[in-house]
């Protein structure tokens, strides 16, 4: 086997099974930070061994056994200076059960869930949580993460290193939190997955409007969570992502330019994703606890998904859902989206009044979203000079090249008869 084939095989196994490998090694060693290092060492050894000996029949078992042997070596090296590791080293033997004992099907789900809770621990900054989750749970390389978030590789490496040091300093145990602590910690996990998806579906910078690989990774993580902790809001988040991703095939034209909702060919929408999203939303509703913030957003996305056109969308229901979302999770962006829905339901003048109220409070200063919406509503009201001024402001503030180009095309259209 060539080295390139071996690398491709290692990367494929790692992307799919990294969380299980790191989680099992963390359970074995009792040390999350050491487990991640051991897994990386096993990967490095696989690159050499698999190119010479071929891909093993059980690739994950091979990585676990190799990681376990590296753990034994590490414990023995540390035994001379650390009493705790001396006790571990004394009891460890190469003849003890290897991968079979690590890959315990009764413990593997808890391993992955514990890994997600640690990676998204509230003691870490938002940026650190995202980077560590994508690295350890998602199996993405630092170069991939850096590319996705448009930051230098050393920046991502520094975030991950700081995150590990913070977890070590805080003595965070490798374990699923106590039942009483799960709701708070689960909220942190869901926020991280949501932020990853948001960056994938609406890229904050760069040349591409979307990064579907990043959004796809977030959906995969959410599916894992629905299996590990089937809470209503987890299903709500998965529903939101599936229903939003269903529109991806229609959001770019053949030249790669953004296509806005009102111009999209709805025949291109992914009906399978819509069915999955609606099924997940139904599970969230069936729990009978009321929808959370993600579930409400999923309900809004469902309104779009089932409507034959923009004109036939149930905008009144969307207004009500945004009002509920604003009470549950208030933010100026939610208010701006509600203003858009009001404009669609009751006319652009009603929507513009709400937008101007948001602008007067200065809550979205520095964001291109508000002047972009304002320019659209002013255009619909025939106030073209003011519309152009607002859209020019949006262009100046927009950091995504594809979205900026779409705004510039709107300005060009204002000049046409």
Short mmCIF file of C-alpha atoms in Angstrom, two decimals:
data_model
loop_
_atom_site.label_atom_id
_atom_site.label_comp_id
_atom_site.label_asym_id
_atom_site.label_seq_id
_atom_site.Cartn_x
_atom_site.Cartn_y
_atom_site.Cartn_z
CA UNK A 1 0.00 0.00 0.00
CA UNK A 2 1.29 3.47 -0.85
CA UNK A 3 1.83 6.08 1.82
CA UNK A 4 -0.95 8.20 0.29
CA UNK A 5 -3.42 5.31 0.52
CA UNK A 6 -2.39 4.67 4.11
CA UNK A 7 -2.83 8.34 4.97
CA UNK A 8 -6.30 8.39 3.40
CA UNK A 9 -7.30 5.29 5.39
CA UNK A 10 -5.97 6.74 8.65
CA UNK A 11 -7.76 10.03 8.05
CA UNK A 12 -11.05 8.26 7.26
CA UNK A 13 -10.91 6.11 10.40
CA UNK A 14 -9.91 9.07 12.54
CA UNK A 15 -12.71 11.31 11.26
CA UNK A 16 -15.33 8.67 11.98
CA UNK A 17 -13.99 7.16 15.20
CA UNK A 18 -11.77 9.77 16.88
CA UNK A 19 -14.23 10.43 19.71
CA UNK A 20 -14.47 6.73 20.53
CA UNK A 21 -10.72 6.24 20.43
CA UNK A 22 -9.91 9.24 22.61
CA UNK A 23 -12.83 8.51 24.93
CA UNK A 24 -11.83 4.87 25.46
CA UNK A 25 -8.20 5.85 26.13
CA UNK A 26 -9.35 8.56 28.54
CA UNK A 27 -11.42 6.00 30.44
CA UNK A 28 -8.42 3.67 30.51
CA UNK A 29 -5.90 6.27 31.69
CA UNK A 30 -8.20 8.52 33.68
CA UNK A 31 -6.48 11.45 31.95
CA UNK A 32 -8.26 13.23 29.08
CA UNK A 33 -5.23 15.29 28.05
CA UNK A 34 -2.94 12.25 28.00
CA UNK A 35 -5.55 10.27 26.04
CA UNK A 36 -5.58 12.82 23.22
CA UNK A 37 -1.78 12.71 23.01
CA UNK A 38 -1.80 8.90 23.01
CA UNK A 39 -4.36 8.85 20.21
CA UNK A 40 -2.20 11.19 18.12
CA UNK A 41 0.84 8.97 18.71
CA UNK A 42 -1.18 5.93 17.61
CA UNK A 43 -2.18 7.80 14.45
CA UNK A 44 1.43 8.65 13.67
CA UNK A 45 2.40 5.00 14.09
CA UNK A 46 -0.52 3.91 11.88
CA UNK A 47 0.73 6.08 9.02
CA UNK A 48 3.96 4.10 8.98
CA UNK A 49 2.66 0.64 9.84
CA UNK A 50 -0.37 0.59 7.53
CA UNK A 51 1.67 1.67 4.51
CA UNK A 52 3.96 -1.33 5.10
CA UNK A 53 1.59 -3.98 6.45
CA UNK A 54 -1.73 -2.84 4.99
CA UNK A 55 -4.90 -1.75 6.76
CA UNK A 56 -5.66 -4.06 9.71
CA UNK A 57 -8.92 -5.97 9.84
CA UNK A 58 -9.99 -3.91 12.87
CA UNK A 59 -8.51 -0.41 12.39
CA UNK A 60 -10.08 1.05 15.52
CA UNK A 61 -8.95 -1.90 17.61
CA UNK A 62 -5.43 -1.45 16.22
CA UNK A 63 -5.42 2.23 17.25
CA UNK A 64 -6.74 1.38 20.71
CA UNK A 65 -4.18 -1.35 21.28
CA UNK A 66 -1.37 0.91 20.11
CA UNK A 67 -2.62 3.77 22.26
CA UNK A 68 -2.88 1.46 25.25
CA UNK A 69 0.71 0.26 24.79
CA UNK A 70 1.89 3.85 24.58
CA UNK A 71 -0.02 4.50 27.82
CA UNK A 72 1.78 1.64 29.55
CA UNK A 73 5.12 3.04 28.38
CA UNK A 74 4.15 6.50 29.59
CA UNK A 75 3.10 5.26 33.02
CA UNK A 76 6.36 3.36 33.42
CA UNK A 77 8.41 6.41 32.47
CA UNK A 78 6.56 8.53 34.96
CA UNK A 79 6.66 5.91 37.71
CA UNK A 80 10.06 7.03 38.93
CA UNK A 81 8.81 10.50 39.85
CA UNK A 82 5.11 10.11 40.51
CA UNK A 83 3.62 7.78 43.10
CA UNK A 84 0.24 7.65 41.38
CA UNK A 85 1.74 6.51 38.09
CA UNK A 86 4.02 4.10 39.94
CA UNK A 87 0.95 2.28 41.25
CA UNK A 88 -0.58 2.18 37.76
CA UNK A 89 2.65 0.98 36.19
CA UNK A 90 3.01 -1.80 38.74
CA UNK A 91 -0.44 -3.15 37.90
CA UNK A 92 -0.16 -2.84 34.12
CA UNK A 93 1.04 -5.57 31.84
CA UNK A 94 1.27 -5.99 28.09
CA UNK A 95 -0.64 -9.25 28.52
CA UNK A 96 -3.70 -7.59 30.01
CA UNK A 97 -6.79 -7.40 27.75
CA UNK A 98 -6.20 -4.72 25.14
CA UNK A 99 -8.60 -3.21 22.65
CA UNK A 100 -11.48 -5.51 23.61
CA UNK A 101 -11.56 -4.16 27.14
CA UNK A 102 -11.21 -0.58 25.91
CA UNK A 103 -13.89 -0.82 23.26
CA UNK A 104 -16.57 -1.83 25.76
CA UNK A 105 -19.96 -1.32 24.08
CA UNK A 106 -21.57 -0.67 27.47
CA UNK A 107 -19.17 2.19 28.18
CA UNK A 108 -18.51 3.66 24.73
CA UNK A 109 -21.52 5.98 24.66
CA UNK A 110 -20.59 7.39 28.06
CA UNK A 111 -17.04 7.86 26.79
CA UNK A 112 -18.16 9.97 23.83
CA UNK A 113 -20.66 11.95 25.90
CA UNK A 114 -18.03 12.65 28.56
CA UNK A 115 -15.66 13.78 25.82
CA UNK A 116 -18.23 16.24 24.50
CA UNK A 117 -18.97 17.62 27.97
CA UNK A 118 -15.25 18.13 28.63
CA UNK A 119 -14.55 19.75 25.26
CA UNK A 120 -17.47 22.15 25.80
CA UNK A 121 -16.83 22.81 29.49
CA UNK A 122 -17.94 26.28 30.67
CA UNK A 123 -14.46 27.02 32.09
CA UNK A 124 -13.25 27.37 28.49
CA UNK A 125 -13.83 30.37 26.26
CA UNK A 126 -16.28 30.02 23.41
CA UNK A 127 -13.47 29.96 20.84
CA UNK A 128 -11.56 27.33 22.81
CA UNK A 129 -14.63 25.12 23.16
CA UNK A 130 -15.27 25.21 19.42
CA UNK A 131 -11.65 24.44 18.53
CA UNK A 132 -11.30 21.63 21.07
CA UNK A 133 -14.62 20.03 20.10
CA UNK A 134 -13.76 20.00 16.41
CA UNK A 135 -10.29 18.68 17.19
CA UNK A 136 -11.07 15.95 19.73
CA UNK A 137 -14.69 15.00 19.03
CA UNK A 138 -14.88 15.86 15.34
CA UNK A 139 -11.42 14.55 14.49
CA UNK A 140 -10.56 17.63 12.40
CA UNK A 141 -6.94 18.69 12.03
CA UNK A 142 -5.79 22.11 13.22
CA UNK A 143 -5.24 23.15 9.61
CA UNK A 144 -8.85 22.24 8.73
CA UNK A 145 -10.22 24.15 11.72
CA UNK A 146 -8.06 27.17 10.92
CA UNK A 147 -9.24 27.14 7.31
CA UNK A 148 -12.88 26.84 8.36
CA UNK A 149 -12.68 29.84 10.69
CA UNK A 150 -10.25 31.85 8.57
CA UNK A 151 -7.58 32.18 11.25
CA UNK A 152 -3.90 31.18 11.17
CA UNK A 153 -3.02 27.60 12.15
CA UNK A 154 -0.87 28.79 15.09
CA UNK A 155 -3.93 30.61 16.48
CA UNK A 156 -5.96 27.39 16.52
CA UNK A 157 -3.04 25.47 17.99
CA UNK A 158 -2.71 28.07 20.72
CA UNK A 159 -6.43 27.89 21.52
CA UNK A 160 -6.32 24.11 21.82
CA UNK A 161 -3.18 24.22 23.96
CA UNK A 162 -4.67 26.85 26.28
CA UNK A 163 -7.88 24.83 26.52
CA UNK A 164 -5.98 21.73 27.60
CA UNK A 165 -3.99 23.69 30.17
CA UNK A 166 -7.19 25.24 31.52
CA UNK A 167 -8.86 21.84 31.88
CA UNK A 168 -5.79 20.47 33.63
CA UNK A 169 -5.57 23.45 35.99
CA UNK A 170 -9.27 23.13 36.83
CA UNK A 171 -8.88 19.35 37.45
CA UNK A 172 -11.85 18.53 35.22
CA UNK A 173 -12.54 14.78 35.57
CA UNK A 174 -13.23 12.55 32.60
CA UNK A 175 -16.84 11.70 33.38
CA UNK A 176 -20.41 12.46 32.44
CA UNK A 177 -21.57 15.23 34.81
CA UNK A 178 -23.82 14.51 37.75
CA UNK A 179 -27.51 14.54 36.84
CA UNK A 180 -28.04 17.91 38.51
CA UNK A 181 -25.28 19.47 36.41
CA UNK A 182 -26.31 18.04 33.03
CA UNK A 183 -28.80 20.77 31.97
CA UNK A 184 -26.28 23.61 32.37
CA UNK A 185 -23.45 21.67 30.76
CA UNK A 186 -25.68 20.38 27.96
CA UNK A 187 -26.54 23.96 27.10
CA UNK A 188 -22.85 24.67 26.57
CA UNK A 189 -22.49 21.64 24.30
CA UNK A 190 -25.52 22.61 22.22
CA UNK A 191 -24.27 26.18 21.89
CA UNK A 192 -20.94 24.98 20.52
CA UNK A 193 -22.59 22.66 17.99
CA UNK A 194 -24.96 25.47 16.97
CA UNK A 195 -22.10 27.94 16.52
CA UNK A 196 -20.23 25.44 14.34
CA UNK A 197 -23.32 24.96 12.18
CA UNK A 198 -23.97 28.70 11.95
CA UNK A 199 -20.45 29.37 10.73
CA UNK A 200 -20.88 26.59 8.18
CA UNK A 201 -24.22 27.81 6.85
CA UNK A 202 -23.48 31.56 6.98
CA UNK A 203 -19.71 32.01 6.80
CA UNK A 204 -18.62 35.11 8.69
CA UNK A 205 -15.75 35.85 6.31
CA UNK A 206 -13.80 34.67 3.28
CA UNK A 207 -14.95 34.10 -0.28
CA UNK A 208 -17.55 31.35 0.23
CA UNK A 209 -21.04 32.05 1.48
CA UNK A 210 -21.29 28.58 3.02
CA UNK A 211 -18.94 25.91 4.35
CA UNK A 212 -21.06 22.81 3.99
CA UNK A 213 -18.37 20.51 5.42
CA UNK A 214 -18.43 22.45 8.69
CA UNK A 215 -22.23 22.48 8.77
CA UNK A 216 -22.21 18.74 8.04
CA UNK A 217 -19.88 18.09 10.97
CA UNK A 218 -22.25 19.99 13.28
CA UNK A 219 -25.17 17.87 12.08
CA UNK A 220 -23.16 14.72 12.72
CA UNK A 221 -22.36 15.86 16.27
CA UNK A 222 -26.03 16.65 16.88
CA UNK A 223 -27.06 13.18 15.70
CA UNK A 224 -24.56 11.67 18.13
CA UNK A 225 -26.07 13.78 20.91
CA UNK A 226 -29.62 12.65 20.16
CA UNK A 227 -28.47 9.09 20.72
CA UNK A 228 -26.45 9.84 23.85
CA UNK A 229 -28.80 12.31 25.57
CA UNK A 230 -32.23 12.33 23.88
CA UNK A 231 -33.45 15.58 25.42
CA UNK A 232 -36.14 17.63 23.60
CA UNK A 233 -33.82 20.59 22.94
CA UNK A 234 -31.22 18.27 21.40
CA UNK A 235 -33.86 17.11 18.93
CA UNK A 236 -34.85 20.76 18.46
CA UNK A 237 -31.30 21.67 17.49
CA UNK A 238 -31.01 18.72 15.09
CA UNK A 239 -34.35 19.68 13.53
CA UNK A 240 -33.19 23.27 13.04
CA UNK A 241 -29.99 22.16 11.33
CA UNK A 242 -31.67 19.59 9.07
CA UNK A 243 -34.39 22.02 7.96
CA UNK A 244 -31.85 24.78 7.35
CA UNK A 245 -29.43 22.49 5.50
CA UNK A 246 -32.28 21.30 3.29
CA UNK A 247 -32.05 24.66 1.49
CA UNK A 248 -28.31 24.40 0.83
CA UNK A 249 -28.65 22.96 -2.71
CA UNK A 250 -30.60 26.04 -3.80
CA UNK A 251 -28.60 28.73 -2.02
CA UNK A 252 -25.92 29.07 -4.70
CA UNK A 253 -26.36 29.47 -8.45
CA UNK A 254 -24.27 27.68 -11.07
CA UNK A 255 -21.61 30.40 -10.75
CA UNK A 256 -21.41 29.97 -6.99
CA UNK A 257 -23.20 33.25 -6.24
CA UNK A 258 -25.68 33.48 -3.31
CA UNK A 259 -29.36 33.02 -4.12
CA UNK A 260 -31.74 34.63 -1.61
CA UNK A 261 -34.76 32.79 -0.23
CA UNK A 262 -37.31 34.51 -2.48
CA UNK A 263 -35.34 33.54 -5.60
CA UNK A 264 -34.54 29.95 -4.71
CA UNK A 265 -35.82 27.03 -6.78
CA UNK A 266 -37.60 25.07 -4.08
CA UNK A 267 -37.53 21.95 -6.22
CA UNK A 268 -33.83 21.77 -5.35
CA UNK A 269 -34.47 21.64 -1.62
CA UNK A 270 -33.42 18.36 0.00
CA UNK A 271 -36.69 16.64 0.83
CA UNK A 272 -34.96 13.91 2.81
CA UNK A 273 -33.42 16.53 5.10
CA UNK A 274 -36.84 18.17 5.48
CA UNK A 275 -38.39 14.85 6.51
CA UNK A 276 -35.56 14.21 9.01
CA UNK A 277 -35.91 17.70 10.40
CA UNK A 278 -39.68 17.48 10.81
CA UNK A 279 -39.34 14.07 12.47
CA UNK A 280 -36.79 15.46 14.95
CA UNK A 281 -39.03 18.45 15.66
CA UNK A 282 -41.97 16.13 16.27
CA UNK A 283 -39.90 14.29 18.91
CA UNK A 284 -39.09 17.59 20.61
CA UNK A 285 -42.78 18.52 20.66
CA UNK A 286 -43.86 15.04 21.82
CA UNK A 287 -41.85 15.42 25.04
CA UNK A 288 -44.55 17.82 26.23
CA UNK A 289 -42.18 20.25 27.95
CA UNK A 290 -42.59 23.11 25.52
CA UNK A 291 -40.05 24.06 22.87
CA UNK A 292 -36.79 25.75 23.75
CA UNK A 293 -34.89 28.30 21.69
CA UNK A 294 -33.63 25.75 19.16
CA UNK A 295 -37.03 24.11 18.86
CA UNK A 296 -38.69 27.47 18.17
CA UNK A 297 -36.14 28.26 15.47
CA UNK A 298 -36.76 24.82 14.00
CA UNK A 299 -40.48 25.58 13.90
CA UNK A 300 -39.72 28.76 11.95
CA UNK A 301 -37.53 26.78 9.56
CA UNK A 302 -40.37 24.27 9.16
CA UNK A 303 -42.73 27.06 8.10
CA UNK A 304 -40.34 27.88 5.26
CA UNK A 305 -39.74 24.22 4.40
CA UNK A 306 -43.42 23.37 3.84
CA UNK A 307 -44.41 26.58 2.03
CA UNK A 308 -44.73 26.38 -1.78
CA UNK A 309 -43.40 29.95 -2.13
CA UNK A 310 -42.44 33.05 -0.19
CA UNK A 311 -45.88 34.57 -0.78
CA UNK A 312 -47.63 31.44 0.51
CA UNK A 313 -45.50 31.19 3.67
CA UNK A 314 -47.38 31.46 6.99
CA UNK A 315 -45.73 34.74 7.99
CA UNK A 316 -48.19 35.41 10.80
CA UNK A 317 -47.16 32.18 12.49
CA UNK A 318 -43.50 33.07 11.98
CA UNK A 319 -44.09 36.46 13.67
CA UNK A 320 -45.65 34.68 16.66
CA UNK A 321 -42.77 32.20 16.85
CA UNK A 322 -40.22 35.04 16.76
CA UNK A 323 -42.11 36.81 19.54
CA UNK A 324 -41.89 33.66 21.66
CA UNK A 325 -38.20 33.25 20.79
CA UNK A 326 -37.56 36.89 21.72
CA UNK A 327 -38.99 36.30 25.18
CA UNK A 328 -37.10 33.07 25.69
CA UNK A 329 -33.75 34.08 24.18
CA UNK A 330 -33.82 37.84 23.55
CA UNK A 331 -31.28 39.27 21.13
CA UNK A 332 -31.18 42.10 18.57
CA UNK A 333 -30.77 39.57 15.75
CA UNK A 334 -34.00 37.84 16.80
CA UNK A 335 -35.70 41.24 16.83
CA UNK A 336 -34.35 41.99 13.37
CA UNK A 337 -35.65 38.68 12.05
CA UNK A 338 -39.04 39.40 13.63
CA UNK A 339 -39.06 42.76 11.85
CA UNK A 340 -38.51 40.99 8.53
CA UNK A 341 -41.40 38.62 9.28
CA UNK A 342 -43.64 41.57 10.25
CA UNK A 343 -42.72 43.25 6.96
CA UNK A 344 -43.79 40.13 5.06
CA UNK A 345 -47.00 39.76 7.06
CA UNK A 346 -48.06 43.40 7.42
CA UNK A 347 -46.08 45.36 4.86
CA UNK A 348 -42.61 46.95 4.63
CA UNK A 349 -43.61 50.12 6.54
CA UNK A 350 -44.46 48.10 9.65
CA UNK A 351 -41.20 46.20 9.39
CA UNK A 352 -39.14 49.35 8.83
CA UNK A 353 -40.56 50.91 11.99
CA UNK A 354 -39.21 47.98 14.01
CA UNK A 355 -35.85 48.07 12.22
CA UNK A 356 -35.44 51.78 12.93
CA UNK A 357 -36.23 51.15 16.59
CA UNK A 358 -33.43 48.58 16.75
CA UNK A 359 -31.07 51.01 14.99
CA UNK A 360 -31.92 53.79 17.43
CA UNK A 361 -30.75 51.60 20.30
CA UNK A 362 -27.42 50.97 18.59
CA UNK A 363 -27.66 47.23 19.28
CA UNK A 364 -26.35 46.11 15.91
CA UNK A 365 -23.78 48.79 15.24
CA UNK A 366 -20.94 47.29 13.25
CA UNK A 367 -23.11 44.55 11.71
CA UNK A 368 -24.07 44.55 8.04
CA UNK A 369 -27.34 42.77 8.80
CA UNK A 370 -29.35 45.77 9.94
CA UNK A 371 -28.50 48.16 7.06
CA UNK A 372 -28.96 45.24 4.65
CA UNK A 373 -32.50 44.61 5.87
CA UNK A 374 -33.22 48.33 6.04
CA UNK A 375 -32.08 48.77 2.44
CA UNK A 376 -34.37 45.97 1.30
CA UNK A 377 -37.42 47.45 3.05
CA UNK A 378 -36.68 50.96 1.76
CA UNK A 379 -36.46 49.51 -1.75
CA UNK A 380 -39.88 47.94 -1.37
CA UNK A 381 -41.24 51.31 -0.21
CA UNK A 382 -39.79 53.03 -3.28
CA UNK A 383 -37.37 55.17 -1.27
CA UNK A 384 -34.51 54.25 -3.56
CA UNK A 385 -32.00 56.93 -2.55
CA UNK A 386 -32.22 55.95 1.11
CA UNK A 387 -32.13 52.28 0.10
CA UNK A 388 -28.90 52.74 -1.81
CA UNK A 389 -27.31 54.55 1.13
CA UNK A 390 -28.30 51.74 3.52
CA UNK A 391 -27.03 49.05 1.17
CA UNK A 392 -23.73 50.89 0.72
CA UNK A 393 -23.37 50.87 4.49
CA UNK A 394 -24.07 47.12 4.53
CA UNK A 395 -21.41 46.54 1.86
CA UNK A 396 -18.85 48.48 3.91
CA UNK A 397 -19.55 46.35 7.00
CA UNK A 398 -19.85 42.92 5.33
CA UNK A 399 -16.80 40.67 5.78
CA UNK A 400 -17.92 37.83 3.49
CA UNK A 401 -16.96 38.35 -0.16
CA UNK A 402 -19.87 36.36 -1.62
CA UNK A 403 -22.48 38.12 0.50
CA UNK A 404 -20.87 41.50 -0.21
CA UNK A 405 -21.14 40.80 -3.94
CA UNK A 406 -24.85 40.00 -3.52
CA UNK A 407 -25.38 43.35 -1.79
CA UNK A 408 -23.51 45.15 -4.56
CA UNK A 409 -25.77 43.53 -7.16
CA UNK A 410 -28.78 44.91 -5.28
CA UNK A 411 -27.27 48.40 -5.50
CA UNK A 412 -26.71 47.94 -9.24
CA UNK A 413 -30.34 46.89 -9.66
CA UNK A 414 -31.52 50.12 -8.02
CA UNK A 415 -29.93 52.08 -10.87
CA UNK A 416 -31.80 50.12 -13.54
CA UNK A 417 -35.09 51.46 -14.94
#
